[in-house]
Amino acid sequence: HALLKRAVESLKKTVPPHLYHLVIVDHESDDPELLSYLDELNSNATILRFRGEFNYSKINNFAVSECTNDYDFILFLNNDIEAIDSGWFESMIDKMGRKEVGVVGATLLYPDKTIQHAGVVLVLGCLIADHMYKKSDYLNRYLTKWIEGDNYPLIKTTEYSAVTAACMMVRRASFERVGGFD
C-alpha cells in the first residue's frame, strides 16, 4: 500500500493532471489498506482487476487492451517508482515526439542514490543485456561538477538498445503493432 501511494502521490505532485489518466492494475490484492486506497482513487483513476498467475507481460497487455482512452502514449510505471522532480513526464513526451524514437526510459535511482537504471546495453554476439552504470554513483559525482557543454551521458539524452519497463513510455500504436509485451 505504501509503495503504490508514494508512486501515485509523486505522480500527482510532478505531472499536471491534464496530461495523464491513471490506470492501476490490481493483481489479486487482499491487503485491506491497499483495497481501501484503491477505492479512494477510483473516482480519479481507472482500477482494473487482474486474476491469475503473475505475469508482467500479460498484466500490462491486459491494461492496455482495457484502456479506451485515446492517448497517443502509454507510460508503464511500476508501483515502486517515485518521481522526485517535475518536468520528467513532459520531457518523455517531448522525446516521443521524434518519429525515430521507439521508447523512452528514465534514469532510476536506488534509495542510496546509486543508479538502478540509465539504459540497457546488449552485448553483441552474446545473450547478455545489462543496465548501464548500475550501482554507480556516477550521477552524484558528475551532477555536482556539471558545466554546460561537458559530455556526461546521464545528463543528456542518450540512445540505448533498450530501457526497463519499470518506467517506460511508448507510442500506443507501436505497442499494439508489435502485439504488446511477449
CSV table of C-alpha atoms in Angstrom, one decimal:
chain,number,residue,atom,x,y,z
A,1,HIS,CA,0.0,0.0,0.0
A,2,ALA,CA,2.8,2.4,0.9
A,3,LEU,CA,4.7,1.8,-2.3
A,4,LEU,CA,1.7,2.5,-4.5
A,5,LYS,CA,0.7,5.5,-2.5
A,6,ARG,CA,4.2,7.0,-2.8
A,7,ALA,CA,4.2,6.4,-6.6
A,8,VAL,CA,0.8,7.9,-7.1
A,9,GLU,CA,1.4,10.9,-4.9
A,10,SER,CA,4.7,11.6,-6.6
A,11,LEU,CA,3.0,11.5,-10.0
A,12,LYS,CA,0.3,13.9,-8.8
A,13,LYS,CA,3.0,16.3,-7.5
A,14,THR,CA,5.2,16.3,-10.6
A,15,VAL,CA,2.8,15.9,-13.5
A,16,PRO,CA,0.0,18.3,-14.5
A,17,PRO,CA,-3.3,16.3,-14.2
A,18,HIS,CA,-4.5,17.2,-17.7
A,19,LEU,CA,-1.5,15.3,-19.2
A,20,TYR,CA,-2.4,11.8,-18.0
A,21,HIS,CA,-5.1,9.4,-16.9
A,22,LEU,CA,-4.0,7.0,-14.2
A,23,VAL,CA,-4.7,3.3,-14.7
A,24,ILE,CA,-3.8,0.9,-11.9
A,25,VAL,CA,-3.9,-2.9,-12.2
A,26,ASP,CA,-4.7,-4.7,-9.0
A,27,HIS,CA,-3.3,-8.3,-9.1
A,28,GLU,CA,-5.4,-10.1,-6.5
A,29,SER,CA,-4.6,-7.8,-3.7
A,30,ASP,CA,-6.1,-8.7,-0.3
A,31,ASP,CA,-4.5,-6.0,1.9
A,32,PRO,CA,-7.4,-4.1,3.4
A,33,GLU,CA,-5.4,-0.8,3.4
A,34,LEU,CA,-4.5,-1.2,-0.2
A,35,LEU,CA,-8.0,-2.0,-1.2
A,36,SER,CA,-9.3,1.0,0.7
A,37,TYR,CA,-6.7,3.2,-1.0
A,38,LEU,CA,-7.8,1.8,-4.4
A,39,ASP,CA,-11.4,2.7,-3.6
A,40,GLU,CA,-10.3,6.3,-2.7
A,41,LEU,CA,-8.5,6.5,-6.1
A,42,ASN,CA,-11.4,5.1,-8.0
A,43,SER,CA,-13.0,8.5,-8.8
A,44,ASN,CA,-9.9,9.9,-10.4
A,45,ALA,CA,-8.3,6.7,-11.8
A,46,THR,CA,-9.2,3.5,-13.6
A,47,ILE,CA,-8.7,0.5,-11.4
A,48,LEU,CA,-8.5,-2.8,-13.3
A,49,ARG,CA,-8.6,-6.2,-11.6
A,50,PHE,CA,-6.3,-8.9,-13.0
A,51,ARG,CA,-6.8,-12.5,-11.9
A,52,GLY,CA,-4.4,-15.4,-12.4
A,53,GLU,CA,-0.8,-16.2,-12.1
A,54,PHE,CA,1.5,-13.2,-12.0
A,55,ASN,CA,2.9,-12.4,-15.5
A,56,TYR,CA,4.2,-8.9,-16.0
A,57,SER,CA,3.7,-9.0,-19.8
A,58,LYS,CA,0.1,-10.4,-19.6
A,59,ILE,CA,-0.9,-7.9,-16.8
A,60,ASN,CA,0.4,-4.9,-18.8
A,61,ASN,CA,-1.1,-6.1,-22.1
A,62,PHE,CA,-4.4,-6.6,-20.3
A,63,ALA,CA,-4.2,-3.0,-19.0
A,64,VAL,CA,-3.5,-1.5,-22.5
A,65,SER,CA,-6.3,-3.6,-24.0
A,66,GLU,CA,-8.8,-2.4,-21.4
A,67,CYS,CA,-7.9,1.3,-21.8
A,68,THR,CA,-10.3,3.0,-24.1
A,69,ASN,CA,-8.7,6.4,-23.7
A,70,ASP,CA,-7.4,7.9,-26.9
A,71,TYR,CA,-3.9,8.7,-25.7
A,72,ASP,CA,-1.0,8.6,-28.1
A,73,PHE,CA,1.5,7.4,-25.5
A,74,ILE,CA,1.5,4.8,-22.7
A,75,LEU,CA,3.7,5.2,-19.7
A,76,PHE,CA,4.4,1.9,-17.9
A,77,LEU,CA,5.3,2.7,-14.3
A,78,ASN,CA,5.9,0.2,-11.6
A,79,ASN,CA,4.4,0.8,-8.1
A,80,ASP,CA,7.9,1.2,-6.5
A,81,ILE,CA,8.8,4.3,-8.7
A,82,GLU,CA,8.8,7.7,-7.0
A,83,ALA,CA,9.2,10.8,-9.2
A,84,ILE,CA,11.4,13.3,-7.4
A,85,ASP,CA,11.4,16.3,-9.9
A,86,SER,CA,8.8,17.9,-12.1
A,87,GLY,CA,9.3,18.0,-15.8
A,88,TRP,CA,10.2,14.3,-16.3
A,89,PHE,CA,6.9,13.4,-17.8
A,90,GLU,CA,6.9,16.3,-20.2
A,91,SER,CA,10.5,15.5,-21.2
A,92,MET,CA,9.5,11.9,-22.0
A,93,ILE,CA,6.6,13.2,-24.2
A,94,ASP,CA,8.9,15.6,-25.9
A,95,LYS,CA,11.3,12.8,-26.9
A,96,MET,CA,8.4,10.6,-28.0
A,97,GLY,CA,7.5,13.4,-30.5
A,98,ARG,CA,10.5,12.4,-32.6
A,99,LYS,CA,9.4,9.8,-35.1
A,100,GLU,CA,12.7,7.9,-34.9
A,101,VAL,CA,12.2,7.3,-31.1
A,102,GLY,CA,10.5,4.0,-30.2
A,103,VAL,CA,10.5,4.1,-26.5
A,104,VAL,CA,11.8,6.5,-23.8
A,105,GLY,CA,13.1,5.4,-20.4
A,106,ALA,CA,14.3,7.3,-17.4
A,107,THR,CA,17.3,7.4,-15.0
A,108,LEU,CA,16.2,5.4,-12.0
A,109,LEU,CA,18.0,5.6,-8.6
A,110,TYR,CA,18.2,3.2,-5.7
A,111,PRO,CA,17.4,4.7,-2.3
A,112,ASP,CA,21.1,5.2,-1.7
A,113,LYS,CA,21.2,7.4,-4.8
A,114,THR,CA,23.2,5.0,-6.9
A,115,ILE,CA,22.0,4.2,-10.3
A,116,GLN,CA,19.4,1.4,-10.8
A,117,HIS,CA,18.7,2.1,-14.5
A,118,ALA,CA,20.0,4.5,-17.1
A,119,GLY,CA,19.5,2.5,-20.2
A,120,VAL,CA,20.2,-1.1,-21.2
A,121,VAL,CA,23.0,-2.3,-23.5
A,122,LEU,CA,23.1,-5.5,-25.4
A,123,VAL,CA,26.5,-7.3,-25.8
A,124,LEU,CA,27.0,-8.1,-29.4
A,125,GLY,CA,27.3,-11.9,-30.1
A,126,CYS,CA,26.1,-12.8,-26.6
A,127,LEU,CA,22.8,-13.2,-24.9
A,128,ILE,CA,23.7,-10.6,-22.4
A,129,ALA,CA,21.8,-7.4,-21.6
A,130,ASP,CA,22.6,-5.2,-18.6
A,131,HIS,CA,21.8,-1.8,-17.1
A,132,MET,CA,24.4,0.9,-17.8
A,133,TYR,CA,26.1,2.4,-14.7
A,134,LYS,CA,24.3,0.0,-12.4
A,135,LYS,CA,25.1,0.7,-8.7
A,136,SER,CA,27.3,3.5,-9.7
A,137,ASP,CA,27.4,6.9,-8.0
A,138,TYR,CA,28.3,8.4,-11.4
A,139,LEU,CA,25.3,10.7,-11.4
A,140,ASN,CA,26.1,12.2,-8.0
A,141,ARG,CA,29.7,12.7,-8.8
A,142,TYR,CA,29.2,14.5,-12.1
A,143,LEU,CA,25.9,16.4,-11.5
A,144,THR,CA,27.6,18.4,-8.8
A,145,LYS,CA,30.5,19.2,-11.2
A,146,TRP,CA,28.5,19.7,-14.4
A,147,ILE,CA,29.5,22.6,-16.5
A,148,GLU,CA,27.4,23.3,-19.6
A,149,GLY,CA,28.9,21.7,-22.6
A,150,ASP,CA,30.5,18.8,-20.7
A,151,ASN,CA,29.7,15.4,-22.1
A,152,TYR,CA,28.1,13.4,-19.3
A,153,PRO,CA,25.7,10.8,-20.8
A,154,LEU,CA,23.4,10.8,-17.8
A,155,ILE,CA,22.6,14.5,-18.1
A,156,LYS,CA,21.7,14.4,-21.7
A,157,THR,CA,19.5,12.3,-24.0
A,158,THR,CA,21.3,9.2,-25.0
A,159,GLU,CA,20.4,6.3,-27.2
A,160,TYR,CA,20.5,2.7,-25.8
A,161,SER,CA,19.5,-0.7,-27.1
A,162,ALA,CA,16.6,-0.9,-24.6
A,163,VAL,CA,15.1,0.5,-21.4
A,164,THR,CA,13.4,-1.1,-18.4
A,165,ALA,CA,9.6,-1.2,-18.4
A,166,ALA,CA,9.7,-0.1,-14.8
A,167,CYS,CA,9.4,3.4,-16.2
A,168,MET,CA,8.9,3.4,-20.0
A,169,MET,CA,6.9,5.5,-22.4
A,170,VAL,CA,5.9,4.1,-25.8
A,171,ARG,CA,3.6,5.1,-28.6
A,172,ARG,CA,0.3,3.2,-28.2
A,173,ALA,CA,0.2,2.5,-32.0
A,174,SER,CA,3.7,1.0,-31.9
A,175,PHE,CA,2.9,-1.1,-28.8
A,176,GLU,CA,-0.2,-2.5,-30.5
A,177,ARG,CA,1.6,-3.0,-33.8
A,178,VAL,CA,4.2,-5.4,-32.2
A,179,GLY,CA,1.5,-7.2,-30.2
A,180,GLY,CA,2.4,-5.8,-26.8
A,181,PHE,CA,4.9,-7.4,-24.5
A,182,ASP,CA,5.8,-11.1,-25.1
